PDB file of C-alpha atoms in Angstrom:
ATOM      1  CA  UNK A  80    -100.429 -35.326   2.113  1.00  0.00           C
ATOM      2  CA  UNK A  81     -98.275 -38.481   3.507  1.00  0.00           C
ATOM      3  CA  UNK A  82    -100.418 -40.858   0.903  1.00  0.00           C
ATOM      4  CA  UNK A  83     -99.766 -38.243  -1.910  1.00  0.00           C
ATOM      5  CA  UNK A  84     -96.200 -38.234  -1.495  1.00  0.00           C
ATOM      6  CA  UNK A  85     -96.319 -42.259  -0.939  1.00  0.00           C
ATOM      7  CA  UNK A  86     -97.311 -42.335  -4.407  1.00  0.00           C
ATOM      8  CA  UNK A  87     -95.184 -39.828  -5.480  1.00  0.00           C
ATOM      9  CA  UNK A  88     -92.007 -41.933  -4.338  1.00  0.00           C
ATOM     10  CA  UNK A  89     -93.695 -45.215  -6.220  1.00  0.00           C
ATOM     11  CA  UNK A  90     -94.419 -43.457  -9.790  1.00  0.00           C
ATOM     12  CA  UNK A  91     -91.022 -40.983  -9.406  1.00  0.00           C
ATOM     13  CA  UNK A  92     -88.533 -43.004  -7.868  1.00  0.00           C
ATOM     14  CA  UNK A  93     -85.098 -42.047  -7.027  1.00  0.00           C
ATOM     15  CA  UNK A  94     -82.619 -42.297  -9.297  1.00  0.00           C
ATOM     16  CA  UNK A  95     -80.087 -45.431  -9.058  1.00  0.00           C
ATOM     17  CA  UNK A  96     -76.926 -44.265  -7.536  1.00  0.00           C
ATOM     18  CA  UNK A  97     -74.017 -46.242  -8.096  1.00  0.00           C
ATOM     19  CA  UNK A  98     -72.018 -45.635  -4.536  1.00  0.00           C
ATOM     20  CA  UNK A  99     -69.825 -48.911  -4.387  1.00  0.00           C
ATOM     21  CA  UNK A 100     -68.435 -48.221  -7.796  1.00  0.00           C
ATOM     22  CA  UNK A 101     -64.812 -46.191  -7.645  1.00  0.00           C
ATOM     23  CA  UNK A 102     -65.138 -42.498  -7.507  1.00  0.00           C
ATOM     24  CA  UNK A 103     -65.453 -40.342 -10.346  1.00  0.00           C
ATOM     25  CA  UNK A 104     -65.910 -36.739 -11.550  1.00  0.00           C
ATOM     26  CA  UNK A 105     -66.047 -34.871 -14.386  1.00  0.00           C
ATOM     27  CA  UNK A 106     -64.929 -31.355 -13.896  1.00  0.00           C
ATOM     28  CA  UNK A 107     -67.150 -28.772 -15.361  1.00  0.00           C
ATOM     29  CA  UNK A 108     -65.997 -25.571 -13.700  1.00  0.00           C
ATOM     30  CA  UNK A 109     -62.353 -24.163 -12.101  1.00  0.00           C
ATOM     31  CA  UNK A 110     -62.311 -21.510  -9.682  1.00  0.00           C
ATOM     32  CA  UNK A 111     -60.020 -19.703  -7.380  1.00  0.00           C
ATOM     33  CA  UNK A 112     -60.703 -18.519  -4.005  1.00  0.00           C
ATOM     34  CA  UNK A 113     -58.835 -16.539  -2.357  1.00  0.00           C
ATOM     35  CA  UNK A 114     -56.355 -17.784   0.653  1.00  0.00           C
ATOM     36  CA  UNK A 115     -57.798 -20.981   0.014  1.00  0.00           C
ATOM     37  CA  UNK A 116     -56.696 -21.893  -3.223  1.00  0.00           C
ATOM     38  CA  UNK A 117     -58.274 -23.885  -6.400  1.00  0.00           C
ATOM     39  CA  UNK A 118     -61.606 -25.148  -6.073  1.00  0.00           C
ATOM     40  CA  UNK A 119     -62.958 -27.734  -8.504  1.00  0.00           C
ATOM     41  CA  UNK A 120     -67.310 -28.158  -9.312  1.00  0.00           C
ATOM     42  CA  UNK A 121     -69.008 -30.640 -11.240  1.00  0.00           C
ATOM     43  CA  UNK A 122     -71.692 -33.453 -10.080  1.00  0.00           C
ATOM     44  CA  UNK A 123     -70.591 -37.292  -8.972  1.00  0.00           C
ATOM     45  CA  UNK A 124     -70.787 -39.700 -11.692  1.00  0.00           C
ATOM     46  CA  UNK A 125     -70.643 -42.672  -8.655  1.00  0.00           C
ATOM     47  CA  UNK A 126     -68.844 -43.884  -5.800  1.00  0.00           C
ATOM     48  CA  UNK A 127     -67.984 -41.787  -2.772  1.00  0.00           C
ATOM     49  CA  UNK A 128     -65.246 -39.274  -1.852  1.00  0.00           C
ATOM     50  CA  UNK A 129     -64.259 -38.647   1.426  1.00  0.00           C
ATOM     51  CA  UNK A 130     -62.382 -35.096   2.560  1.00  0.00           C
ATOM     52  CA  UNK A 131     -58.695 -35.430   2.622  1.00  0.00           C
ATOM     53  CA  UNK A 132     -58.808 -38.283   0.388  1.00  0.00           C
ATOM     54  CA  UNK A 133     -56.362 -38.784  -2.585  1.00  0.00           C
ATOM     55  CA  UNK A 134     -57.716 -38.321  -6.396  1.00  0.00           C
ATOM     56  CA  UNK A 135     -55.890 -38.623  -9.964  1.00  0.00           C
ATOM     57  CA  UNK A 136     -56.741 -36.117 -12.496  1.00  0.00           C
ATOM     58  CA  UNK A 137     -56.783 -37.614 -16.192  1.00  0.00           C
ATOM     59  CA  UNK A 138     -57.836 -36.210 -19.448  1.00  0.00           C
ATOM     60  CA  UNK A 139     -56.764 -33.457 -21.876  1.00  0.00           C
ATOM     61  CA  UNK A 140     -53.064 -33.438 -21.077  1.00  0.00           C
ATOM     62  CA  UNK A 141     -50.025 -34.343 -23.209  1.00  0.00           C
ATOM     63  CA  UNK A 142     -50.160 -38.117 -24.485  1.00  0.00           C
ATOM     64  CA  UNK A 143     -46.755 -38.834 -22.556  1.00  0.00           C
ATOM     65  CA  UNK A 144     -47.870 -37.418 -19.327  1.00  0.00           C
ATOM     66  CA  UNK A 145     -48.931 -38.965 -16.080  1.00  0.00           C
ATOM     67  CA  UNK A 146     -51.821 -39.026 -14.107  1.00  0.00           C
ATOM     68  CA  UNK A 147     -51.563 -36.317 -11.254  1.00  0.00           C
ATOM     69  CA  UNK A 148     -52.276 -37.156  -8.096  1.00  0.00           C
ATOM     70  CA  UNK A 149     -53.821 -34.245  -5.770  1.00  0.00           C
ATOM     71  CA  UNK A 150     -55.443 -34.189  -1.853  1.00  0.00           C
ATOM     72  CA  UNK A 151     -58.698 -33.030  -1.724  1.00  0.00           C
ATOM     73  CA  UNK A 152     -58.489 -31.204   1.706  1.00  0.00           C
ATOM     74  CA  UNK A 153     -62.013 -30.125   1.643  1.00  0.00           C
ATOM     75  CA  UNK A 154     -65.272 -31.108   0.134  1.00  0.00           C
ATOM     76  CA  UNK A 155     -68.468 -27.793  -0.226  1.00  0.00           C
ATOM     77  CA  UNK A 156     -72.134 -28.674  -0.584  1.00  0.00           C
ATOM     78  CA  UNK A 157     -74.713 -25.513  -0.276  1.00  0.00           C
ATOM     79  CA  UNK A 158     -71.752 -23.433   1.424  1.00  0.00           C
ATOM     80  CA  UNK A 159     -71.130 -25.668   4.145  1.00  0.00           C
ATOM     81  CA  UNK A 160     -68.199 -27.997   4.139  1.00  0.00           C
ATOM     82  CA  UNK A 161     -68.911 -31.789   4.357  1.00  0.00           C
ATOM     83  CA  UNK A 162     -66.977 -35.058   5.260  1.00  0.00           C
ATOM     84  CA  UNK A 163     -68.427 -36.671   2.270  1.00  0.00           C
ATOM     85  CA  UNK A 164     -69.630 -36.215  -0.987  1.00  0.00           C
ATOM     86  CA  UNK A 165     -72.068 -38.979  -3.282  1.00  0.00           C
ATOM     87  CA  UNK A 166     -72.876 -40.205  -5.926  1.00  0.00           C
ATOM     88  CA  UNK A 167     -74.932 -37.646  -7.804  1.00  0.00           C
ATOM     89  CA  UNK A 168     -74.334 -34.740  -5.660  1.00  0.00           C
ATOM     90  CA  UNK A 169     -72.995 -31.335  -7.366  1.00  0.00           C
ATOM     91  CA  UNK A 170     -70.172 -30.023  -4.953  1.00  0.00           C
ATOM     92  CA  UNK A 171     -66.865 -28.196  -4.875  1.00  0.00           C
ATOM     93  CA  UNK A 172     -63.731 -29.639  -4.216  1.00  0.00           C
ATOM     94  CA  UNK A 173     -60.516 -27.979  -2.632  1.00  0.00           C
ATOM     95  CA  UNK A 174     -57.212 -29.246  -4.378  1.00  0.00           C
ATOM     96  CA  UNK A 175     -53.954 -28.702  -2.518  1.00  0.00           C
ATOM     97  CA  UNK A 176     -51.205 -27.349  -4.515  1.00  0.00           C
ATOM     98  CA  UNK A 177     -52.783 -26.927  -7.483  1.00  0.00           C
ATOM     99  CA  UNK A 178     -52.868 -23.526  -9.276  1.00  0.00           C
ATOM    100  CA  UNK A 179     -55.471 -22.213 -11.554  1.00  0.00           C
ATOM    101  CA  UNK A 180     -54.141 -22.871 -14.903  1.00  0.00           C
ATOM    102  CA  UNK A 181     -53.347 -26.761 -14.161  1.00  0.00           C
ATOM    103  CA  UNK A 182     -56.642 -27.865 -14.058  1.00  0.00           C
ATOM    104  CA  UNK A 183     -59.273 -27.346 -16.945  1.00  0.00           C
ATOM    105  CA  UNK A 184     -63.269 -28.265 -17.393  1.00  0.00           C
ATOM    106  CA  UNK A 185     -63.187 -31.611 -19.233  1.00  0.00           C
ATOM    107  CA  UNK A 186     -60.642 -33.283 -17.373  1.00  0.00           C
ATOM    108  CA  UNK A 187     -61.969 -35.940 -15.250  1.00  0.00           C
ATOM    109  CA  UNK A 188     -61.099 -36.631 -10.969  1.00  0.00           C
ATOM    110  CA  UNK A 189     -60.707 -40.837 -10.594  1.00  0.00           C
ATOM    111  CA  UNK A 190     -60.160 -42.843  -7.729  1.00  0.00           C
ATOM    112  CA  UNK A 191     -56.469 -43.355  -8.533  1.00  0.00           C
ATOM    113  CA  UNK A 192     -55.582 -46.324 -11.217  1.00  0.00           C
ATOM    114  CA  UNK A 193     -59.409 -46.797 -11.772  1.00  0.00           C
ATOM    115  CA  UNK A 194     -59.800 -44.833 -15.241  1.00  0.00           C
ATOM    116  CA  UNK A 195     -57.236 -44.003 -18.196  1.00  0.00           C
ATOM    117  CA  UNK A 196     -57.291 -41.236 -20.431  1.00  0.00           C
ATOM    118  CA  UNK A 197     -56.449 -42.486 -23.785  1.00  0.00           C
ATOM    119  CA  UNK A 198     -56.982 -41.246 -26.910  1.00  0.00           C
ATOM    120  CA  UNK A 199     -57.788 -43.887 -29.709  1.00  0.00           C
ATOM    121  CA  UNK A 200     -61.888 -45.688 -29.318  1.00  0.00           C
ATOM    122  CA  UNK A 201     -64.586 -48.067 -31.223  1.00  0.00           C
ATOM    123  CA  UNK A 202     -68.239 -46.670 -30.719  1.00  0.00           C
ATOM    124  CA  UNK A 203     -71.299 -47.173 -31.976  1.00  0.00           C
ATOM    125  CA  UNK A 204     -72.707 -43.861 -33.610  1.00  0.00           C
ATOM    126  CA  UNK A 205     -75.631 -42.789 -34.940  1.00  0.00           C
ATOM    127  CA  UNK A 206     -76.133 -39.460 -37.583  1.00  0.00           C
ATOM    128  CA  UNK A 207     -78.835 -37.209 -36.779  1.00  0.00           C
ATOM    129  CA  UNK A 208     -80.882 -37.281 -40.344  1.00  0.00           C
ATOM    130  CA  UNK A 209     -81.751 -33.411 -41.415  1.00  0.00           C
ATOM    131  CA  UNK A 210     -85.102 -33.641 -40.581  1.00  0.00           C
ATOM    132  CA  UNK A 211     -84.550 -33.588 -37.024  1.00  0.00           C
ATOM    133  CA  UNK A 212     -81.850 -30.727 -36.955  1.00  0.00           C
ATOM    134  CA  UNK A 213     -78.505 -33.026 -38.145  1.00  0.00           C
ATOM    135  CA  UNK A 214     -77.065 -33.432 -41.504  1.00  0.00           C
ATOM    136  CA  UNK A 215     -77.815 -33.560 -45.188  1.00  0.00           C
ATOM    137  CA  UNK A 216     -74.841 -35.147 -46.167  1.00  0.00           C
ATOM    138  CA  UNK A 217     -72.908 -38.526 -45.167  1.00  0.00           C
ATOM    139  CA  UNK A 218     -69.932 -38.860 -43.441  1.00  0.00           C
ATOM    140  CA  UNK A 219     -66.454 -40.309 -44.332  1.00  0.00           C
ATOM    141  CA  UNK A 220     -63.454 -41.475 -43.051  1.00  0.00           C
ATOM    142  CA  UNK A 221     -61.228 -38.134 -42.089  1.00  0.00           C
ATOM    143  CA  UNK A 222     -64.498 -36.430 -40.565  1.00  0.00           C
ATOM    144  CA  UNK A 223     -63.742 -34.111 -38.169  1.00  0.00           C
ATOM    145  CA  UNK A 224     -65.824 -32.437 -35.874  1.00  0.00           C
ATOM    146  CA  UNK A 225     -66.234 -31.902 -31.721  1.00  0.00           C
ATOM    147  CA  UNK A 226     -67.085 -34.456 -29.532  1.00  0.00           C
ATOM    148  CA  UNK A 227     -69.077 -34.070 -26.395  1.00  0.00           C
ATOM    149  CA  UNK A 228     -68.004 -36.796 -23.903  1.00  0.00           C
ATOM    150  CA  UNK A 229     -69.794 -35.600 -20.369  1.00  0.00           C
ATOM    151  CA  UNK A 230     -67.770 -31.995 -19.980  1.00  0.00           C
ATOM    152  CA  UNK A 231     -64.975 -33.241 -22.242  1.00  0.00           C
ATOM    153  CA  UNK A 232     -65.010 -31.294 -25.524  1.00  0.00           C
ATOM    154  CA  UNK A 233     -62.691 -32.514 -27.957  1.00  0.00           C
ATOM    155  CA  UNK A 234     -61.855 -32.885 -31.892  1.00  0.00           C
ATOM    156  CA  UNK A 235     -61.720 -36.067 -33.232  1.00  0.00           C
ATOM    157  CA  UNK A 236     -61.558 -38.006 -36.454  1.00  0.00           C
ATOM    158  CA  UNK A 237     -63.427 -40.580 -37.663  1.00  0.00           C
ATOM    159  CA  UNK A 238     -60.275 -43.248 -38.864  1.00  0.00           C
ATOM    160  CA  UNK A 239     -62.773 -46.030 -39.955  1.00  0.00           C
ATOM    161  CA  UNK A 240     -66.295 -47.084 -40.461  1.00  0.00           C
ATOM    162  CA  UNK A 241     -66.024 -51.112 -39.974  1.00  0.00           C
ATOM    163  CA  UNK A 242     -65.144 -51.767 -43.610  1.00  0.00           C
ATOM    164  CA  UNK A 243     -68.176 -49.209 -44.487  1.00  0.00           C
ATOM    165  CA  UNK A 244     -67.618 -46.319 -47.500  1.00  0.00           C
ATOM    166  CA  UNK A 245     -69.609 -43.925 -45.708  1.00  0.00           C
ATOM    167  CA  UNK A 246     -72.617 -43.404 -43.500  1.00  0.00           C
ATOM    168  CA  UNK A 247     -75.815 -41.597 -44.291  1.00  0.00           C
ATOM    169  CA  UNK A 248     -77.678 -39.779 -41.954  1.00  0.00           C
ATOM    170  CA  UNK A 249     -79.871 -41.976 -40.343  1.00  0.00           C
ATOM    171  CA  UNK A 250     -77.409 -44.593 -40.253  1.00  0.00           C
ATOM    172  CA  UNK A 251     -75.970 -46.235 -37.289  1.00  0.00           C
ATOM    173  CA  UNK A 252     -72.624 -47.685 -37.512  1.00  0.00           C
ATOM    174  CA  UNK A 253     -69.423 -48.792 -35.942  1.00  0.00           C
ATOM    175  CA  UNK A 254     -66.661 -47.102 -36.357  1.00  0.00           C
ATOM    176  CA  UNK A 255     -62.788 -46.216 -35.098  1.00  0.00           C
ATOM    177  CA  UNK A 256     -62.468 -42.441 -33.278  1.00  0.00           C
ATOM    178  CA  UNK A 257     -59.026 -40.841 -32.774  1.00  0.00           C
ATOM    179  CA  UNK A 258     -59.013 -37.759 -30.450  1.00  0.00           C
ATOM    180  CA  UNK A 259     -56.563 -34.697 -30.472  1.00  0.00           C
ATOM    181  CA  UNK A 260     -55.861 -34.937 -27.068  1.00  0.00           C
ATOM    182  CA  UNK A 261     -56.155 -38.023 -24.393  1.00  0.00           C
ATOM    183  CA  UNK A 262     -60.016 -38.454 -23.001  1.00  0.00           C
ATOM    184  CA  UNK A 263     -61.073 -40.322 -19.375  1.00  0.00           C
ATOM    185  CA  UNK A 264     -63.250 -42.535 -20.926  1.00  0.00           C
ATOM    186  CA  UNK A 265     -64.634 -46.210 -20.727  1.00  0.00           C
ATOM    187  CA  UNK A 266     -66.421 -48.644 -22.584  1.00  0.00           C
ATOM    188  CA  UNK A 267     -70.341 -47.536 -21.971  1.00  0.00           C
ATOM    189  CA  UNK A 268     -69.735 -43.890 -22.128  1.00  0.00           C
ATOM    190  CA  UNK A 269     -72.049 -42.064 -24.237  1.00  0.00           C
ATOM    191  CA  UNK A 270     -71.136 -39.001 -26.571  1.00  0.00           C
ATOM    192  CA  UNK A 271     -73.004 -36.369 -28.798  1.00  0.00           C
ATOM    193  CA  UNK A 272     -71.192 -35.217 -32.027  1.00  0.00           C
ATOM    194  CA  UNK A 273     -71.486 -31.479 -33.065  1.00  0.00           C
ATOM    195  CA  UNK A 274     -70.566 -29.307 -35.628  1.00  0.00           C
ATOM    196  CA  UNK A 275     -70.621 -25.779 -34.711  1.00  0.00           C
ATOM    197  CA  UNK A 276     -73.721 -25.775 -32.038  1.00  0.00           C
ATOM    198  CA  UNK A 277     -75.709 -28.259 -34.035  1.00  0.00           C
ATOM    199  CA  UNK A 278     -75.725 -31.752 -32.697  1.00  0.00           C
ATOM    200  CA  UNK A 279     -75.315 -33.933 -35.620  1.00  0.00           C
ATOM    201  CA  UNK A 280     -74.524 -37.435 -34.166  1.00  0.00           C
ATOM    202  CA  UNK A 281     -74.496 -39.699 -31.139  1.00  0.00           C
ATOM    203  CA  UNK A 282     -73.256 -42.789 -29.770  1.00  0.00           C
ATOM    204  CA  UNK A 283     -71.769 -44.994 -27.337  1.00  0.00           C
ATOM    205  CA  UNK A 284     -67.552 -46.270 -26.715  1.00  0.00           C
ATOM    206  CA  UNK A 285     -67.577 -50.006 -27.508  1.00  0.00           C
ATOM    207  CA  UNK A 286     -63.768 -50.257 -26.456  1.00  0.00           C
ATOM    208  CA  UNK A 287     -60.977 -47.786 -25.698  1.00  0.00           C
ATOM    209  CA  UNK A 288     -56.948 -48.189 -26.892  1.00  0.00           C
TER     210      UNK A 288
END
């Protein structure tokens, strides 16, 4: 059994965790508990958060407004309250003083000053030909469908295609994204386009502005 699960460890090797890298989390769910008070879940996209440490909370709020900073007074793995969370753990984190309705799934928990939300990108994007479940038809400038950044679902519009007229599906292509509302993103981020529940695109932010 030890020599099986020796080779199990060479030909399915942990994943790479990045834990030097500044904290960050995208939220995917909001809950309350009672006499406690607003508990946020999602999984570590790197770095390490300690209990009682200080986070910002970026994305999906009005352009003008500033980052919040919260306390996270407690950190929940498996029921059981830890001093630590990691890089690519799923846990739930206690907020102090925030209610319910000011925190959303999308938004994203930083280290604070290490991300921005901003709304204007460059990415490279692909369309999904019909064949393998995308679209028929190209795309222009003005297209406007949802984009899937992590748990961040937002409209957006494609505002240019690199001096391009359109793009076919099958294409790749640069081109310019404005979103409705400001994102938590960075350069390397990946995205999937959809239209309805079909997945018609995909691609990577270049640069964010």
């Amino acid at each position: 059994i030890t020599e099986l699960l020796a080779a199990m460890q060479v030909h399915f090797p942990d994943p790479a965790r990045d834990y030097e890298a500044s904290f960050m989390m995208p939220i995917e769910g909001v809950h309350t508990i009672k006499g406690r008070g607003t508990v946020v879940t999602g999984r570590i996209a790197r770095g390490v958060l300690k209990a009682g440490a200080t986070v910002e909370i970026i994305g999906l709020t009005d352009a003008e407004a500033k980052p919040r900073q919260v306390v996270v007074t407690s950190i929940e793995m498996f029921h059981k309250d830890q001093a630590e969370a990691r890089a690519g753990e799923n846990c739930g984190l206690l907020l102090r003083g925030v209610d319910r309705e000011e925190v959303v799934r999308g938004q994203v928990l930083i280290a604070p000053g290490s991300v921005k939300a901003y709304t204007k990108a460059t990415a490279e994007m692909f369309v999904i030909p019909e064949k393998e479940g995308g679209r028929h038809s190209p795309i222009y400038e003005g297209y406007r469908p949802q984009f899937f950044l992590g748990t961040t679902d937002v409209t957006g519009t494609l505002v240019g295609l690199d001096g391009a007229k359109m793009l076919t599906p099958g294409d790749h292509g640069k081109v310019s994204l404005e979103f409705q509302k400001p994102v938590g993103m960075e350069p390397g981020m990946r995205f999937a386009v959809r239209e309805g529940s079909k997945t018609v695109g995909a691609g990577v932010i270049l640069s964010v502005a």
